[in-house]
XYZ file of C-alpha atoms in Angstrom:
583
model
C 0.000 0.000 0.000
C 1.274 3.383 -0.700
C 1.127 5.939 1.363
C 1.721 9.926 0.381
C 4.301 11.320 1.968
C 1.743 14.019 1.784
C -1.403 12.748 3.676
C -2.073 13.843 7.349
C -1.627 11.300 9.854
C -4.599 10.352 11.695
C -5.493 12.534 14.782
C -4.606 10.523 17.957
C -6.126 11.991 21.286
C -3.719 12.920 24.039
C -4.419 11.897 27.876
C -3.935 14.728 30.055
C -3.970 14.272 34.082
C -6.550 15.571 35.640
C -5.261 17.065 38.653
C -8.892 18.803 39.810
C -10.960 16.127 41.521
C -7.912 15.250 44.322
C -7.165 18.773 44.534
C -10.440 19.105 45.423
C -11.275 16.430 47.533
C -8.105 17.529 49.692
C -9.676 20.695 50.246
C -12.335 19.715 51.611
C -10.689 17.481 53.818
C -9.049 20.108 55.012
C -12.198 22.052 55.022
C -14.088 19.880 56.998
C -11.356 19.482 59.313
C -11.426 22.678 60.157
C -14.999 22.989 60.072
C -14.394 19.877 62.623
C -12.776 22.064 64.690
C -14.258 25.243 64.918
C -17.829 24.386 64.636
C -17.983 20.553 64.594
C -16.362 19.974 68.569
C -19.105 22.463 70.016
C -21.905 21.227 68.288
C -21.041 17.569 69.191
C -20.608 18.636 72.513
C -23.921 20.390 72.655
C -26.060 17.558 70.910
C -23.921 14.829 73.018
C -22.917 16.681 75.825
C -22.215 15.174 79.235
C -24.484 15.185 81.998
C -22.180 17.794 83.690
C -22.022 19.751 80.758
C -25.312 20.463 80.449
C -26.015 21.183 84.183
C -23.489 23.423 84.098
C -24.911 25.280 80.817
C -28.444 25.535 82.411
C -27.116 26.849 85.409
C -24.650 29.524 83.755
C -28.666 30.618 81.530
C -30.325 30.726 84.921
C -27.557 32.822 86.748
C -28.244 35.609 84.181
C -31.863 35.773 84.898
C -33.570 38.824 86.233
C -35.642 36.968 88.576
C -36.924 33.239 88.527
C -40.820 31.865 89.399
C -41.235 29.306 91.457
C -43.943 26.917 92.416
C -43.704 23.689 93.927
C -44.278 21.941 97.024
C -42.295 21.685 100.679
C -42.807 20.051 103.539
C -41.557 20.981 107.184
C -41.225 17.928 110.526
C -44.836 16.762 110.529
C -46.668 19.756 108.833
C -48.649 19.352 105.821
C -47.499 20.010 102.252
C -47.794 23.370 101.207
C -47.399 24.741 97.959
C -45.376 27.564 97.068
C -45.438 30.396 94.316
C -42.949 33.202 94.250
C -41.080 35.455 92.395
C -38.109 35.964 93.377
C -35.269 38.968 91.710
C -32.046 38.917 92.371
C -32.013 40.598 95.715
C -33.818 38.151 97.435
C -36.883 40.307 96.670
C -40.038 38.484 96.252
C -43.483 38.385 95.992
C -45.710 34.851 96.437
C -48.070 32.805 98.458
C -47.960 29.502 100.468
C -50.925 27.739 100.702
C -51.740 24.708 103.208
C -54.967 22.943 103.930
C -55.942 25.657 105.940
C -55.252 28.634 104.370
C -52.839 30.553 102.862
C -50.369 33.034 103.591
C -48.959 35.863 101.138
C -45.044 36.618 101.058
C -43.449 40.455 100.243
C -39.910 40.746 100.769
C -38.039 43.939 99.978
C -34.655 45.433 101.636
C -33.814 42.287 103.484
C -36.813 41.932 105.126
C -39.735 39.257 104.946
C -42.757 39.686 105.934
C -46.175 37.756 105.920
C -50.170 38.194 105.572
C -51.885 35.146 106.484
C -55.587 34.270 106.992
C -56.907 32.693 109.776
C -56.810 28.604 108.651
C -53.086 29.261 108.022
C -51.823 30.577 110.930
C -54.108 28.033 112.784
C -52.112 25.281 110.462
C -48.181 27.045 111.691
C -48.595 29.484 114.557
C -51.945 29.249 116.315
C -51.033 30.953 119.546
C -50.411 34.112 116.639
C -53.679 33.995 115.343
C -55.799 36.050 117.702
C -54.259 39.116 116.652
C -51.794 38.385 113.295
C -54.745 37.186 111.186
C -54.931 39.329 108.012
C -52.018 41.856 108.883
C -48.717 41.957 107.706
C -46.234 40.967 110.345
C -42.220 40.089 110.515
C -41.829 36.699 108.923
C -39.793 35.361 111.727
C -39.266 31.934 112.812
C -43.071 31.354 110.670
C -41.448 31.757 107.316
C -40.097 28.079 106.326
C -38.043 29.556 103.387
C -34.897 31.452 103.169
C -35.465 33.687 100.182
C -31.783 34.936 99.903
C -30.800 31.633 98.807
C -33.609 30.949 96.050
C -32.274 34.105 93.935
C -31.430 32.653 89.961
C -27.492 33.297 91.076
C -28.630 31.081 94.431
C -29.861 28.474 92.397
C -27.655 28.426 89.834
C -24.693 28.471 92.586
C -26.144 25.117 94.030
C -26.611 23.287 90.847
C -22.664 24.233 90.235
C -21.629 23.138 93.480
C -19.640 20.150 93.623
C -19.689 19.441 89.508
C -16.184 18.963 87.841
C -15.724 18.470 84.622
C -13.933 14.908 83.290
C -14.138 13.735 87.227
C -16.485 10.621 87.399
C -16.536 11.287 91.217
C -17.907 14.885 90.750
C -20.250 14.524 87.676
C -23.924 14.501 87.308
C -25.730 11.214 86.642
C -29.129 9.672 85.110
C -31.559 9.962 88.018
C -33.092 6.530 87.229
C -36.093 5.913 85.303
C -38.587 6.642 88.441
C -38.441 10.321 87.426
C -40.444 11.565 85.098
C -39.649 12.497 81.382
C -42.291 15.450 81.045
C -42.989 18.340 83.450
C -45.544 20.678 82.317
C -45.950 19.352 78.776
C -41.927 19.850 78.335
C -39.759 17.093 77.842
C -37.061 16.901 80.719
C -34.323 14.527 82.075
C -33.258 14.072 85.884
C -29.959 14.593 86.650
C -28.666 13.578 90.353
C -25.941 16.147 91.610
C -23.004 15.305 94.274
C -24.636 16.570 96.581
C -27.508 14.676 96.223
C -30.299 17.106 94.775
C -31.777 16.443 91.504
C -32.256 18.863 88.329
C -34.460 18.600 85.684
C -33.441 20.223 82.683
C -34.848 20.307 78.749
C -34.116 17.393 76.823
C -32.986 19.257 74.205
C -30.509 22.238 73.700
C -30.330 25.040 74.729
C -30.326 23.222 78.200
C -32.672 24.909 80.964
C -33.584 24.167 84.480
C -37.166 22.979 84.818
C -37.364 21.912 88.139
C -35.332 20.959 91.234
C -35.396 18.824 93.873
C -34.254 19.394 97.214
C -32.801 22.737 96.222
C -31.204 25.468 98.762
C -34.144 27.516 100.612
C -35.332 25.520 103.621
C -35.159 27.496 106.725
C -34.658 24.268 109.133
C -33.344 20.787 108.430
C -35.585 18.487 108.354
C -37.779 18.815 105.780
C -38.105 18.498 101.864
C -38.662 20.854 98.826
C -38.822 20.463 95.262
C -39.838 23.710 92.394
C -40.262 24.296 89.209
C -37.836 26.846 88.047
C -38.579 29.492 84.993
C -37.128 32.380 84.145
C -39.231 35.855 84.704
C -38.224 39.223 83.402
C -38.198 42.237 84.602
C -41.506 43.706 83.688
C -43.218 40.525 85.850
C -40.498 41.130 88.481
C -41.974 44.652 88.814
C -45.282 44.268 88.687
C -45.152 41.560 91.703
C -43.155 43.566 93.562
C -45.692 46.494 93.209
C -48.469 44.545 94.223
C -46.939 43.450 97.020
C -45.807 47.073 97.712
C -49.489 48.189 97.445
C -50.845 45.546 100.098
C -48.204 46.065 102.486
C -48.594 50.075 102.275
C -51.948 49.411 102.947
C -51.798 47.727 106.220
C -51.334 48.681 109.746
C -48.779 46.315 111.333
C -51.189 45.236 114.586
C -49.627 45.772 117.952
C -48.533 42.863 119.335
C -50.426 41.603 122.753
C -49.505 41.556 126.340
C -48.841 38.321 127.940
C -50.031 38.511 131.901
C -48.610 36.118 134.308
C -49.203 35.470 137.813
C -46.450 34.958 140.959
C -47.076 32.142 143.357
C -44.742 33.515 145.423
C -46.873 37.038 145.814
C -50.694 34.941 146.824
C -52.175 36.131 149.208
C -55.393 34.632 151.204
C -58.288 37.060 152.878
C -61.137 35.820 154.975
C -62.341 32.285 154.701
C -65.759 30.863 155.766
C -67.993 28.016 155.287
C -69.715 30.291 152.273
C -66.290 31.630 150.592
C -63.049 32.079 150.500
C -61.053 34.849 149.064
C -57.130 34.842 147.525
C -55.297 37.317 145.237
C -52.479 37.425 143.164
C -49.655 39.223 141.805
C -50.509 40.045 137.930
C -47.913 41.204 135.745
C -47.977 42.360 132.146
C -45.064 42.349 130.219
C -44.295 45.291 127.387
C -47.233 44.497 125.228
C -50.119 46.292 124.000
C -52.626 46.203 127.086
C -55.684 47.434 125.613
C -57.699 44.560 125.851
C -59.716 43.917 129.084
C -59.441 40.294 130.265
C -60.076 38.217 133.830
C -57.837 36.001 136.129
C -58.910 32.564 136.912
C -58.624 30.786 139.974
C -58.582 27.325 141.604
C -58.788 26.324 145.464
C -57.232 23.069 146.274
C -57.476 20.908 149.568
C -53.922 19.682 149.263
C -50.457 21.330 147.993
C -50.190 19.088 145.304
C -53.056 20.196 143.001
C -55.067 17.308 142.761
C -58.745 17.998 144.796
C -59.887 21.132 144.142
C -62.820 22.018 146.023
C -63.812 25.797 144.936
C -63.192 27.790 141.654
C -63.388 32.155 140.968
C -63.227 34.242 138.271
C -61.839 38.077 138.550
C -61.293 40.912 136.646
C -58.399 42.158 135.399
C -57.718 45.734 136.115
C -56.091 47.562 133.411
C -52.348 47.678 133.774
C -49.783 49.779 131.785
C -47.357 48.120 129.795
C -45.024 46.356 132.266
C -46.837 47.431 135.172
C -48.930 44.552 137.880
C -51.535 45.081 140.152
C -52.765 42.633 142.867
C -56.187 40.760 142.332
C -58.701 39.360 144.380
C -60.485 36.350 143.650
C -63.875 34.988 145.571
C -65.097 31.182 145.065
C -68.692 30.829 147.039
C -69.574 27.833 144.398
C -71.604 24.334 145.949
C -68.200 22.626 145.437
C -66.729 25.038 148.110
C -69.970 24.279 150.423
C -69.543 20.822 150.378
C -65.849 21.210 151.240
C -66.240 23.090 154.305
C -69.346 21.125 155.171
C -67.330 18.086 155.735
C -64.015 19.360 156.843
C -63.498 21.808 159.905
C -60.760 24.311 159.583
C -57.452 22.903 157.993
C -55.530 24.395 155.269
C -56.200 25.228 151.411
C -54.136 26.205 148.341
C -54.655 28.472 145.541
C -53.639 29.009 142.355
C -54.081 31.398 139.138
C -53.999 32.151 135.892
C -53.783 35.308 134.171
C -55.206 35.190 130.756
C -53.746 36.674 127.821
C -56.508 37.303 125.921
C -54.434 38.577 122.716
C -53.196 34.961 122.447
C -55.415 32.379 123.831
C -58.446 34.346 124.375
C -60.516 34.866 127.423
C -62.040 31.664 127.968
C -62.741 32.278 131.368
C -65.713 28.380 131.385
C -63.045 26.477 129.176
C -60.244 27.411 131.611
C -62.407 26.233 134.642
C -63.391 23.014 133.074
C -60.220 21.623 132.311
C -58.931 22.712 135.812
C -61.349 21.688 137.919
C -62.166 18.318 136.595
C -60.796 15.167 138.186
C -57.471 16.312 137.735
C -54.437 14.383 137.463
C -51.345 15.735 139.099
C -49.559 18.583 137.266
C -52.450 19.351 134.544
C -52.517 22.619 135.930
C -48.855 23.485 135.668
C -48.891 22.253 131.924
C -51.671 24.730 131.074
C -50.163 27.567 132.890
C -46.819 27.020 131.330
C -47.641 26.376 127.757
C -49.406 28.900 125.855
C -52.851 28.083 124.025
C -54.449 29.095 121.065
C -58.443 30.414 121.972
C -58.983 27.443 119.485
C -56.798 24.785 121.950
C -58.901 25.739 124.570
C -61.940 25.541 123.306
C -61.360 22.314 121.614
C -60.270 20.772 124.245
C -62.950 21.808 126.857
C -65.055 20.329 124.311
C -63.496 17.057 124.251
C -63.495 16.888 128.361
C -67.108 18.442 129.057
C -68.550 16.159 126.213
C -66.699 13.364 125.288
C -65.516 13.019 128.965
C -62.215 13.051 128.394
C -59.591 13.069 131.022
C -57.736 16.608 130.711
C -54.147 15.080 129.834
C -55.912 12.923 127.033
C -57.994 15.776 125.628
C -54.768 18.050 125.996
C -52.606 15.642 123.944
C -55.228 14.795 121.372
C -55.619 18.949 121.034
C -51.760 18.713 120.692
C -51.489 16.371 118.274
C -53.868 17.922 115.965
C -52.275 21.396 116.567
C -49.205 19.860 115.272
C -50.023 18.344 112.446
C -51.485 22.004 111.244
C -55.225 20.799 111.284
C -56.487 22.996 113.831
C -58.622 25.091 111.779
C -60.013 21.994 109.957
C -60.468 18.724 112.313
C -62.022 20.311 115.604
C -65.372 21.541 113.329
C -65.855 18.427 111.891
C -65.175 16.467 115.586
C -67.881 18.572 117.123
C -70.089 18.183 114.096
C -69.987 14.527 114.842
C -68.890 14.240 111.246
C -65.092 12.922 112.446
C -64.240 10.383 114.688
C -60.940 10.734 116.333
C -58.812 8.027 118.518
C -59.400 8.894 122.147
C -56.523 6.887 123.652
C -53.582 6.886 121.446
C -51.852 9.092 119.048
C -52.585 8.378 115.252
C -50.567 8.895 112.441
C -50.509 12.101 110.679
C -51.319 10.736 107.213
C -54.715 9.172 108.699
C -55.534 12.760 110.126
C -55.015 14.702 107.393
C -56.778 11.963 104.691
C -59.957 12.095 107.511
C -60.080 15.369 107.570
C -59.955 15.613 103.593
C -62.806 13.079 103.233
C -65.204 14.868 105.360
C -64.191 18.348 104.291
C -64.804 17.062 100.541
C -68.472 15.438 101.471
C -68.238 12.442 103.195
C -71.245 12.111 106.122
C -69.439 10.252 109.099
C -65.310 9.878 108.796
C -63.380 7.557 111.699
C -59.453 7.542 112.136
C -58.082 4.210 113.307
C -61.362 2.631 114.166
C -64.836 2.214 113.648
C -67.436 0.602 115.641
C -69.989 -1.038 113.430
C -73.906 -1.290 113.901
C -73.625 -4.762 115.604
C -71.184 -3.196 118.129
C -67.782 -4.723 116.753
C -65.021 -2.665 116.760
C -62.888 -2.407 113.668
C -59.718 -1.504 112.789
C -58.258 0.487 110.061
C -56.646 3.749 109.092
C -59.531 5.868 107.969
C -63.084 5.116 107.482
C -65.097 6.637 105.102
C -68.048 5.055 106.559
C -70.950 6.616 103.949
C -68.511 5.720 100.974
C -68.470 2.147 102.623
C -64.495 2.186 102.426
C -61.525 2.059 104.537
C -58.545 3.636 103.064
C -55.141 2.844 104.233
C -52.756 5.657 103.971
C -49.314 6.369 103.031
C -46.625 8.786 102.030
C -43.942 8.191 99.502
C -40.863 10.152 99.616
C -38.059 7.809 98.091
C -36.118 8.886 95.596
C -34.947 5.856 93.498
C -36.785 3.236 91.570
C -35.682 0.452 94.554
C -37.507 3.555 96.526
C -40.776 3.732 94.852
C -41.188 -0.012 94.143
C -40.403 -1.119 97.744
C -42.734 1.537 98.738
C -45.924 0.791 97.092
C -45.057 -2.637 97.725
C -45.487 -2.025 101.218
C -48.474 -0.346 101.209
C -50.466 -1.909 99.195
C -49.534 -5.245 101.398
C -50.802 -3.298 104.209
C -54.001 -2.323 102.890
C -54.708 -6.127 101.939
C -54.545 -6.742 105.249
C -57.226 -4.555 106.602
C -60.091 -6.539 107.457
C -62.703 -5.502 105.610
C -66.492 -4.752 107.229
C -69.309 -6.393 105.246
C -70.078 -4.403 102.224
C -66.865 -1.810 102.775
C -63.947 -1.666 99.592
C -60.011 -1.510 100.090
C -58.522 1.641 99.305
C -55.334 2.930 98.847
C -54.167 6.821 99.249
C -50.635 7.425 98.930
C -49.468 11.108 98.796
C -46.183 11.616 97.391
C -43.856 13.966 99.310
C -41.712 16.855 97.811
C -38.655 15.372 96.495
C -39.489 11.866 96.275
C -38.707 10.597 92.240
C -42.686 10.944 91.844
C -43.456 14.582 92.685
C -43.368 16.334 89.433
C -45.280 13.378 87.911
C -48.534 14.611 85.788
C -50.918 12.459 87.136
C -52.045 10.873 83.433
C -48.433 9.711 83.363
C -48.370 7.570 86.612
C -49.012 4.488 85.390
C -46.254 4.472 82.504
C -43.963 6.001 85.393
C -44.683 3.765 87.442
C -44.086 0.765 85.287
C -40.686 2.407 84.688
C -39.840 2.420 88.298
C -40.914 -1.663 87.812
C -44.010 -1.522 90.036
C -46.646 -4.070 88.210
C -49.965 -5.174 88.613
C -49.350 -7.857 90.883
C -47.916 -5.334 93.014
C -51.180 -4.307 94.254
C -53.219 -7.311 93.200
C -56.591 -7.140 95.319
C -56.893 -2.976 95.280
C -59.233 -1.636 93.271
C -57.544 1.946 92.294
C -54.699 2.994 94.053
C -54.647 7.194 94.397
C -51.205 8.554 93.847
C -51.561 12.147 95.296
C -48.747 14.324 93.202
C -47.009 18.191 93.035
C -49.101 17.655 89.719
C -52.585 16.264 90.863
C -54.421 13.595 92.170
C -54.469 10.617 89.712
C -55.606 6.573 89.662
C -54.325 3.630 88.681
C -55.353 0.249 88.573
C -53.548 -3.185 88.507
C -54.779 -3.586 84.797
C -52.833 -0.488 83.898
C -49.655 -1.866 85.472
C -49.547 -4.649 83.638
């Protein structure tokens, strides 16, 4: 073949490198480790961040606050729950209520100083030798206030929830709570976090971290008791306008003067002529620096031996008006039958007297209930313990009920009175007791719980309530907790405050065993009422959630296999669950 030197050779296509697809998959290594870096590390850190981490970034959010709400629950020694709802700025100025059982009581606090207005029920419930003359007036908080607001500021808070947490050190890090706490509070999805020092914080699920609630946080003026709140953020403008209606009340008020207490010397009696008819004595009666306004009488006793037990004449007196600090000596006259008989049957021979100066600013002027519980069949010393500790008008009264009618001995009827004044249900269980409505123990203490759930059941409706037993139409006396005796039920009571799954299950576990075995009355149901205190794992619970929660916590059907509905009593609510819904 011949080929011309002439032609073109054919076009052959070169292969070039192409450099461009590893220069640019280079750069973006680079890129993306630098993106890894500067943006990557904090992001991961946020969306995977350790428990500690995020504690510490909800805390450093609240700190900057202007002032935090609160509202939650605490609990003080054997006082009912109260709720609480503040504001508080970041002075320690605040503006709330607490509300008990009984009442409530509003809070102001401005320049360092607290103060409260309470209504009647409340101060009954916490300081009922107060409530003759505090009721409805702004006074100093005192030893009354169970909070320390200085230390539930946002930088107070956030200052606890920092304490103790180091970052990278297993032995100073904050940890799952356990699966007894609840994932939702308020309709926002949280996780519990237990701190070193023991309290647990709720914060968002999901960034930016925030405090929700806490539990056990600083604030509680005395050991001994719980608390647990819901913590949000509050700006200025609601800051202000708390603080000016608390302003407004307070400006408002006259702080009442605070009473005169009146005591007698033994030392200072004094007897006067003495005859088969009467018998006269006086005594020494001192006022200290209180107001003295109000008029009020001294109340005597004559007794045919030294050591107080047979008294055999009684006397009432006036008070003359004293000055603040000042006395005055005051004769007393008994010409009663018990002082006839007395002299009828013995000749001569000696008697004793004694007095009591009421302070009618504090526990009245009960001049009959005074006399009753005095000159019953006394047992040695009930006078000295009436004369020495104070009563409430209310303690009196209650008690002279209990011995007049329900022929009580006077240290029974004192103790019972004491035991409800404790438990803060003076303003609620005494109406219902003379009502006939309530049945209370007559010789031995019962358990707060049972007190409080009585006192609920008749409050709420029920016709005839009985704590710890119940005697039935054929005369048998039963035995139980509470009786709701026109619901045909006897509820056994309980109050759950532990704070880990173990906690809860053992708990209701051991309830629920001890309502099975209640005997039962024909035709009455088993109930179950356990309230949950602040800071146990169940507080912040919404009560449509208890079930699942509680299944978490691994408490199951069989757990309370032979109850109905068991009521779970919550921060959130009252809810129900039954042994179907446990699984």
């Amino acid at each position: 073949m011949l080929v011309s030197a002439d032609a073109e050779e054919p076009a052959v296509p070169v292969r070039r490198r192409r450099r461009w697809p590893w220069v640019a998959a280079v750069a973006a290594v680079v890129v993306l480790a630098f993106l890894g870096v500067v943006v990557g590390a904090p992001l991961y850190r946020e969306v995977f961040a350790p428990p500690t981490d995020r504690v510490l970034a909800a805390a450093a959010a609240l700190r900057s606050a202007p002032a935090v709400s609160l509202a939650g629950g605490l609990s003080t020694k054997d006082r009912p729950v109260q709720r609480v709802e503040m504001t508080v700025g970041t002075k320690g100025e605040t503006y709330g209520r607490l509300r008990g059982p009984g009442g409530t009581a509003l809070v102001y606090s401005a320049d360092g100083n607290t103060y409260l207005r309470a209504d009647h029920g409340w101060l009954l419930a916490n300081a009922p030798s107060d409530a003759g003359y505090q009721t409805d007036h702004w006074i100093a908080a005192g030893e009354t206030m169970p909070l320390d607001l200085s230390r539930l500021t946002p930088a107070g808070i956030a200052g606890f929830l920092r304490s103790g947490l180091r970052r990278g050190d297993p032995k100073h890090a904050a940890v799952d709570a356990g699966a007894a706490y609840p994932t939702r509070i308020g309709g926002v999805g949280v996780h519990a976090y237990r701190l070193p020092h023991g309290a647990v914080a709720y914060l968002t699920s999901h960034r930016p971290y925030r405090v929700v609630a806490v539990d056990e946080p600083p604030g509680l003026a005395e050991s001994g008791g719980h608390l647990a709140l819901s913590v949000a953020p509050a700006d200025r403008s609601r800051l202000r306008a708390a603080m000016a209606k608390g302003r407004r009340s307070f400006d408002d008020d006259a702080t009442p003067a605070e009473p005169a207490t009146y005591s007698t010397d033994p030392a200072e009696g004094r007897f006067g002529h003495c005859a088969p008819d009467s018998c006269s004595a006086s005594s020494l009666v001192r006022a200290d620096d209180g107001d003295t306004s109000a008029p009020g009488h001294l109340v005597g006793v004559f007794f045919a031996d030294r050591a107080g037990k047979t008294p055999v004449g009684t006397c009432v007196a006036k008070r003359p008006h004293l000055k603040p600090g000042g006395s005055a000596r005051v004769w007393c006259t008994t010409r009663g039958a018990a002082w006839h008989r007395y002299t009828a049957t013995h000749d001569g021979g000696s008697v004793w007297f004694r007095s009591i100066a009421l302070s009618p600013g504090y526990d009245g002027d009960q001049t009959q209930a005074v006399l009753d519980l005095n000159s019953a069949t006394l047992q040695p010393m009930d006078w000295i313990v009436l004369e020495s500790v104070g009563k409430s008008a209310e303690e009196l009264a209650f008690a002279d009920w209990l011995v007049t009618e329900r022929e009580l001995s006077v240290h029974r009827a004192l103790a019972l009175v004491d035991e409800v004044a404790g438990q803060g249900l003076l303003g609620l269980v005494p109406p219902l007791v003379k009502k006939g409505r309530l049945a209370v123990p007559t010789a031995a203490a019962a358990h707060p719980d049972r007190y409080r759930e009585a006192a609920r059941l008749a409050a709420s409706g029920a016709g005839k309530v009985a704590v710890d037993s119940w005697t039935d139409p054929d005369g048998t006396r039963q035995r139980g907790d509470v009786f709701d005796v026109s619901g045909r039920r006897v509820v056994t009571t309980a109050m759950l405050d532990d704070r880990s799954s173990a906690g809860v299950r053992k708990a209701v576990a051991a309830a629920a065993k001890r309502a099975r075995a209640q005997r039962m009355p024909d035709g009455f149901r088993r109930g179950l009422r356990i309230v949950v205190a602040p800071g146990s794992a169940l507080y912040h619970v919404d009560p449509r959630a208890l079930a699942s929660t509680l299944r978490a916590a691994g408490v199951h059907g069989t757990t309370v296999r032979d109850i109905a509905r068991v009521e779970l009593v919550t921060g959130a609510g009252t809810g129900s669950v039954s042994a179907a819904a446990l699984g």
